GROMACS .gro file of C-alpha atoms in nm:
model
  256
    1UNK     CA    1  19.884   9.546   2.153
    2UNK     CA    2  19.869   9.178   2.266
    3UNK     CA    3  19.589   8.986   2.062
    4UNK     CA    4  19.320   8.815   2.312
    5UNK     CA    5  19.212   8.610   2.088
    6UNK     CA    6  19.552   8.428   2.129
    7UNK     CA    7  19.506   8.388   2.498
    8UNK     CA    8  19.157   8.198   2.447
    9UNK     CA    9  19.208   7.782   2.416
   10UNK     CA   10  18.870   7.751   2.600
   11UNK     CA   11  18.529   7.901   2.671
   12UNK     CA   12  18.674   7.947   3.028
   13UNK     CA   13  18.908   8.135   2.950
   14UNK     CA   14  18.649   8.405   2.871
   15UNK     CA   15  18.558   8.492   3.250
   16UNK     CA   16  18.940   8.597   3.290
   17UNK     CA   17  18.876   8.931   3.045
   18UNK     CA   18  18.673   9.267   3.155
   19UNK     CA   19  18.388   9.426   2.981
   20UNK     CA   20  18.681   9.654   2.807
   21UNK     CA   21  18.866   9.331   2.676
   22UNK     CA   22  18.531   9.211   2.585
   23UNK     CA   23  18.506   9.443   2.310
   24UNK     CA   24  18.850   9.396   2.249
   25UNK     CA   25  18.823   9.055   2.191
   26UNK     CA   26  18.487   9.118   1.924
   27UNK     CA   27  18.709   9.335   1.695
   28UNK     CA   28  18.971   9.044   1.681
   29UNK     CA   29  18.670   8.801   1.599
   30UNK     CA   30  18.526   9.046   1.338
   31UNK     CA   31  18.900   9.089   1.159
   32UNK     CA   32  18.973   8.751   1.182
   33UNK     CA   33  18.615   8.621   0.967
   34UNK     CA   34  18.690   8.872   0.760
   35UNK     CA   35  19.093   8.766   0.693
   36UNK     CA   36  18.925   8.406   0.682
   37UNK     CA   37  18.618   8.394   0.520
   38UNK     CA   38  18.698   8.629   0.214
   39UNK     CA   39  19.023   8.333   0.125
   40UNK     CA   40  18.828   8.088   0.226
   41UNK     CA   41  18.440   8.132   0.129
   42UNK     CA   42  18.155   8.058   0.358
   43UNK     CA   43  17.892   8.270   0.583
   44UNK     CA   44  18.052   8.591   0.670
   45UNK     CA   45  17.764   8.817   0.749
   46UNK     CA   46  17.598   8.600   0.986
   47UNK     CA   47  17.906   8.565   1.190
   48UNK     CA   48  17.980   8.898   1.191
   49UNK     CA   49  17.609   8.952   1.361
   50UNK     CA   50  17.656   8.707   1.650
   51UNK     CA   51  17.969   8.785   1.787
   52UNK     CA   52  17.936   8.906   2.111
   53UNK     CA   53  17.621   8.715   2.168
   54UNK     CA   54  17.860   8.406   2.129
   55UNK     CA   55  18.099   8.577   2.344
   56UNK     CA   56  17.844   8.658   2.631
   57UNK     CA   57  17.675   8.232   2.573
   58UNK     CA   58  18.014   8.129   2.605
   59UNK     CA   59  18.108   8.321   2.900
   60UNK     CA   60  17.744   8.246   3.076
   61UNK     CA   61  17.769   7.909   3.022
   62UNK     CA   62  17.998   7.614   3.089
   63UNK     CA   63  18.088   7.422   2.710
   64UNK     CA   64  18.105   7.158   2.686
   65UNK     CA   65  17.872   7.005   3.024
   66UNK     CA   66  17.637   7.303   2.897
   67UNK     CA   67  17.493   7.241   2.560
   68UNK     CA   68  17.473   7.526   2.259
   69UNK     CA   69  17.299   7.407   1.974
   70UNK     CA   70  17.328   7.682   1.680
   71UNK     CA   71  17.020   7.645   1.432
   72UNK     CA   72  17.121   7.556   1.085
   73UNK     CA   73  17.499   7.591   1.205
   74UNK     CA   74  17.629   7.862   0.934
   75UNK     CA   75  17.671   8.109   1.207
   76UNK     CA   76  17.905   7.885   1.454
   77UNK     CA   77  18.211   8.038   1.287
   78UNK     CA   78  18.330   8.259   1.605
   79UNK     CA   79  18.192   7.929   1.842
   80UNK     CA   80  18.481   7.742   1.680
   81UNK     CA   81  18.686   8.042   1.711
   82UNK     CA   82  18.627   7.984   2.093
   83UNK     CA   83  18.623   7.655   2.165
   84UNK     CA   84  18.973   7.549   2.033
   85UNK     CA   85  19.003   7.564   1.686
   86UNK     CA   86  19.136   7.871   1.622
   87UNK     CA   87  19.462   7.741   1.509
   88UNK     CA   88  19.310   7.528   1.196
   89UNK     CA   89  19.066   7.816   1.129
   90UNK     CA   90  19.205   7.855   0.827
   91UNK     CA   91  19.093   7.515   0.695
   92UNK     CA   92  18.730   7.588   0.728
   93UNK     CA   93  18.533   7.468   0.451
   94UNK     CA   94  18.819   7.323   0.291
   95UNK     CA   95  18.868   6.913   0.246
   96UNK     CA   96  18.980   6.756   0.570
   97UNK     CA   97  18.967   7.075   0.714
   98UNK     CA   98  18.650   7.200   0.995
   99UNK     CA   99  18.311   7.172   0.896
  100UNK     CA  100  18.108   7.498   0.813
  101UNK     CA  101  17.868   7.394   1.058
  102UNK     CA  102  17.845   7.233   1.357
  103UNK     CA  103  17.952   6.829   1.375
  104UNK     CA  104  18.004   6.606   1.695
  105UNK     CA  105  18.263   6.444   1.570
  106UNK     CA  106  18.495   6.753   1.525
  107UNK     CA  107  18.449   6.859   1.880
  108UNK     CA  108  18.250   6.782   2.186
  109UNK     CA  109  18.133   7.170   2.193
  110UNK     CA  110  17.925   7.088   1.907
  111UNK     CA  111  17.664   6.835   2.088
  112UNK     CA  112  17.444   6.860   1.746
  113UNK     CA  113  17.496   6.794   1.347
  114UNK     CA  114  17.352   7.098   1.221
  115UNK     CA  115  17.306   7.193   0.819
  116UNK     CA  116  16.953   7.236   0.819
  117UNK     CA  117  16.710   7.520   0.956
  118UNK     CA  118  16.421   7.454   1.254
  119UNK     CA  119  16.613   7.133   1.430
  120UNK     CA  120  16.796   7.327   1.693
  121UNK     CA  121  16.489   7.361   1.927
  122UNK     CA  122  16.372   6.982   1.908
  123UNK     CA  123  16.700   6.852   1.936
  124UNK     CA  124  16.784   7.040   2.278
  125UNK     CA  125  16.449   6.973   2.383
  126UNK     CA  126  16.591   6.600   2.345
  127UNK     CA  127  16.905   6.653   2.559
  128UNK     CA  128  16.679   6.827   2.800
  129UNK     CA  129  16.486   6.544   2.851
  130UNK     CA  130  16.793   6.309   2.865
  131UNK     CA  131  16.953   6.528   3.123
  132UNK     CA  132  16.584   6.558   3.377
  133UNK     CA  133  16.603   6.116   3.317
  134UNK     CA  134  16.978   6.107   3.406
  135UNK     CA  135  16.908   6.292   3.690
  136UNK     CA  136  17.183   6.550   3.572
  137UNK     CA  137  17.138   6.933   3.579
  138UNK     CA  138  17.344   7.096   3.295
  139UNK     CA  139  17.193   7.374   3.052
  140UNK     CA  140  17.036   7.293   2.711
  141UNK     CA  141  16.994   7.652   2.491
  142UNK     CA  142  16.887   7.663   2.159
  143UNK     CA  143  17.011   7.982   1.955
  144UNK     CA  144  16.780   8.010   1.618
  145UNK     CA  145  16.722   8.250   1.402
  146UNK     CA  146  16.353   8.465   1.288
  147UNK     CA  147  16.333   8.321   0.982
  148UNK     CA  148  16.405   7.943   1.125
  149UNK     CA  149  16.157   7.957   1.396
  150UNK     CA  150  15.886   7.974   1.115
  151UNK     CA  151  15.966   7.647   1.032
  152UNK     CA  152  15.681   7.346   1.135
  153UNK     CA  153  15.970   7.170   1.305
  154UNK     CA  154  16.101   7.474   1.522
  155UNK     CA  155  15.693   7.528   1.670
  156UNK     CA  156  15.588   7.192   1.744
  157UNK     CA  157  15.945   7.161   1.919
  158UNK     CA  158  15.840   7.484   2.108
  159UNK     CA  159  15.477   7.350   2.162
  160UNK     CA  160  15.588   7.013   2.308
  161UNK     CA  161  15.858   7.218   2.526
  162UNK     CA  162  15.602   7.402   2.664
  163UNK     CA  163  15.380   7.079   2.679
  164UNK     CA  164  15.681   6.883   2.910
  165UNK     CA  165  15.775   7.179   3.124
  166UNK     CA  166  16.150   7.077   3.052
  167UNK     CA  167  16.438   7.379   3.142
  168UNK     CA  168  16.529   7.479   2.833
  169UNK     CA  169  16.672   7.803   2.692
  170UNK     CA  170  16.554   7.930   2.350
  171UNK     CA  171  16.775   8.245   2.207
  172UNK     CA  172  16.591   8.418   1.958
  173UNK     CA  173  16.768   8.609   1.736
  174UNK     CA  174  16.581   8.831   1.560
  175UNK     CA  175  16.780   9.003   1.308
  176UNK     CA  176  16.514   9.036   0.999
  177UNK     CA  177  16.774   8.845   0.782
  178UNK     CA  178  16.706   8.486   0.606
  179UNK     CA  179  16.819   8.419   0.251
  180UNK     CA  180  16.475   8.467   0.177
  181UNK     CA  181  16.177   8.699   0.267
  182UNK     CA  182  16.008   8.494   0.571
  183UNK     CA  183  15.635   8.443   0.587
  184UNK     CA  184  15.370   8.338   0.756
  185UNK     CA  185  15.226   8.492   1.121
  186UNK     CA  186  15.554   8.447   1.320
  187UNK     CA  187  15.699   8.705   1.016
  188UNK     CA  188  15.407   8.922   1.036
  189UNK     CA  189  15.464   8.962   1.473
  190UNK     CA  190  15.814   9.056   1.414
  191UNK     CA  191  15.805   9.293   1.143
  192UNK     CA  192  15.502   9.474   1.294
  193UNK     CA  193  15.692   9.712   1.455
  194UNK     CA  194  16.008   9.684   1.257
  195UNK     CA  195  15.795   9.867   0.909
  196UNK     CA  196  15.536   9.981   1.054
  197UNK     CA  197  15.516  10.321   0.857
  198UNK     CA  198  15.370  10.493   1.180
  199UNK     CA  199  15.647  10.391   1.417
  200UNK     CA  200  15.904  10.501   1.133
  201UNK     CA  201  15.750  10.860   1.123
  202UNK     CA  202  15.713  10.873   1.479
  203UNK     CA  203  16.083  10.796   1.510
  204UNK     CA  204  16.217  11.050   1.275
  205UNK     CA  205  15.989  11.301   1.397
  206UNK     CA  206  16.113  11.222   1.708
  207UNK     CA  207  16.435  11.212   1.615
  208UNK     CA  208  16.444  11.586   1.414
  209UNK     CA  209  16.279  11.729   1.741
  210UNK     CA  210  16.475  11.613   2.009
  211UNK     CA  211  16.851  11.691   1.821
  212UNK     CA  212  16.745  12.030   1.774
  213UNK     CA  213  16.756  12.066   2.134
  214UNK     CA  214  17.040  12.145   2.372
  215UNK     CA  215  17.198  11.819   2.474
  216UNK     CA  216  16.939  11.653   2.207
  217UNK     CA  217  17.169  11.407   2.044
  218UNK     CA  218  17.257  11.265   2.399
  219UNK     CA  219  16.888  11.243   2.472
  220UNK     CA  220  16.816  11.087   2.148
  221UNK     CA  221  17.069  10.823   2.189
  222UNK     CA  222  16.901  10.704   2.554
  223UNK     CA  223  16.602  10.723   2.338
  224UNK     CA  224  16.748  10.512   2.072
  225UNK     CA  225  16.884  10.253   2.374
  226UNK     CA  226  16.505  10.204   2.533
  227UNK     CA  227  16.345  10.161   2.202
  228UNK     CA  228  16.373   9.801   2.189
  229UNK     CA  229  16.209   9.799   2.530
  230UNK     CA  230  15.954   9.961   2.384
  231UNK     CA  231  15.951   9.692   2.108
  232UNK     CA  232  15.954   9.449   2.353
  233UNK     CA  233  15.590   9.607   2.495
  234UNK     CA  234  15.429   9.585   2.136
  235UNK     CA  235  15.555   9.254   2.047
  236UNK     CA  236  15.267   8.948   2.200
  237UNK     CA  237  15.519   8.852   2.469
  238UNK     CA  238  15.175   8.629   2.564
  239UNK     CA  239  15.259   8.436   2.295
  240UNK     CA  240  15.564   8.273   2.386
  241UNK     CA  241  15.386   8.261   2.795
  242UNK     CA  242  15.108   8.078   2.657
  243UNK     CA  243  15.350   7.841   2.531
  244UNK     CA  244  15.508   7.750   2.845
  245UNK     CA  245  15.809   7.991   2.815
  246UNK     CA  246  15.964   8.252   3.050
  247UNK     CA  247  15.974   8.553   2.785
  248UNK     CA  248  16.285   8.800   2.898
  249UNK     CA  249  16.384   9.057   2.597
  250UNK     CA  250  16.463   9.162   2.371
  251UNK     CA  251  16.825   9.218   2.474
  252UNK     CA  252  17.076   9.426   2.259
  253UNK     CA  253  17.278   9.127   2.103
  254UNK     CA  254  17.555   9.348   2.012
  255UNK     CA  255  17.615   9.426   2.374
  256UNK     CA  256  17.883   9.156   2.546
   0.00000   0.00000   0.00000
């Protein structure tokens, strides 16, 4: 089977490839971080979590006129992947090879030095500006992660964005994993329904029930698919709408 991966130079070369290739071209991702990362060290697990959501950005969107700005940068392994440096891949992390996180001055797909959590939103927020004063009408998103978004930085970036009224996009991706526990309110929203013990039993309950019923396991897995809408109808969606925002989510990020 020919490898897609091979065929990609560019983001653009992305809208070539059907759904089918899509998921193709994930496996190829996923094997090569894995033939990578374990010779090479670095941040294999987040990478592994955001590869078709960097597949779907980079098909959306138009790098490098479009900005992506990847909070902290440790998960921008399958961006590089992507946007041209496949073939030095395996130099990552290594002297004079690429970066483990984002730099300008490796490539102009990376419009942001990144290294450190809660920047991402405040610095598209900044291009975003730049862009409405240039007259110019490119898209700014912002991909950070739940724990990062606790950080001061990451909210008063949100609270001034919502302040200007600037177009900005602000992917939030919520995968309950930080090298650390997160705390604080913004913690307590997201795991409400994620451990709350009453959801859980509902679920299994639910779950026991419905599988021991003709045709159960299909029904269970439609189930299983709508939960996060129902997720999505617990979480304070008002929150982010008081703040200015457009909330639309959440959205299945393993889904290309």
């Amino acid at each position: 089977m020919t490898r897609l991966l091979d065929q990609i130079d560019h983001p653009a070369d992305l809208k070539k490839l059907s759904k089918r290739e899509l998921k193709q071209l994930a496996s190829e991702l996923r094997q090569k971080l894995v033939d990578t990362i374990t010779v090479t060290g670095g941040h294999l697990a987040s990478n592994l979590g955001v590869v078709e959501l960097t597949i779907a950005l980079h098909r959306v969107f138009d790098s490098p006129r479009d900005k992506i700005i990847w909070d902290v940068g440790h998960q921008s392994y399958v961006h590089k992947l992507l946007t041209g440096r496949k073939k030095d891949f395996a130099s990552l992390r290594q002297y004079g090879g690429l970066s483990g996180f984002t730099n300008p001055e490796e490539s102009p797909h990376d419009p942001f030095g990144t290294g450190h959590a809660s920047t991402s939103i405040s610095a598209a927020l900044g291009m975003a500006i730049a862009r409405d004063l240039q007259g110019d009408d490119y898209n700014v998103a912002a991909v950070i992660g739940d724990g990062a978004i606790t950080g001061g930085m990451a909210l008063e970036a949100l609270n001034h964005a919502g302040h200007l009224g600037s177009r900005l996009i602000v992917i939030l991706n919520d995968n309950g994993m930080s090298i650390s526990p997160t705390v604080g309110s913004l913690a307590k929203i997201f795991n409400k329904v994620r451990f709350d013990p009453r959801y859980r039993w509902a679920k299994e309950e639910s779950r026991k029930i419905l599988q021991a019923l003709p045709l159960g396991d299909m029904v269970w897995e439609v189930g299983r698919r709508a939960r996060g809408g129902f997720k999505g109808l617990l979480l304070p969606t008002m929150m982010w709408e008081g703040l200015g925002f457009a909330y639309i989510g959440p959205i299945d990020g393993h889904d290309a």
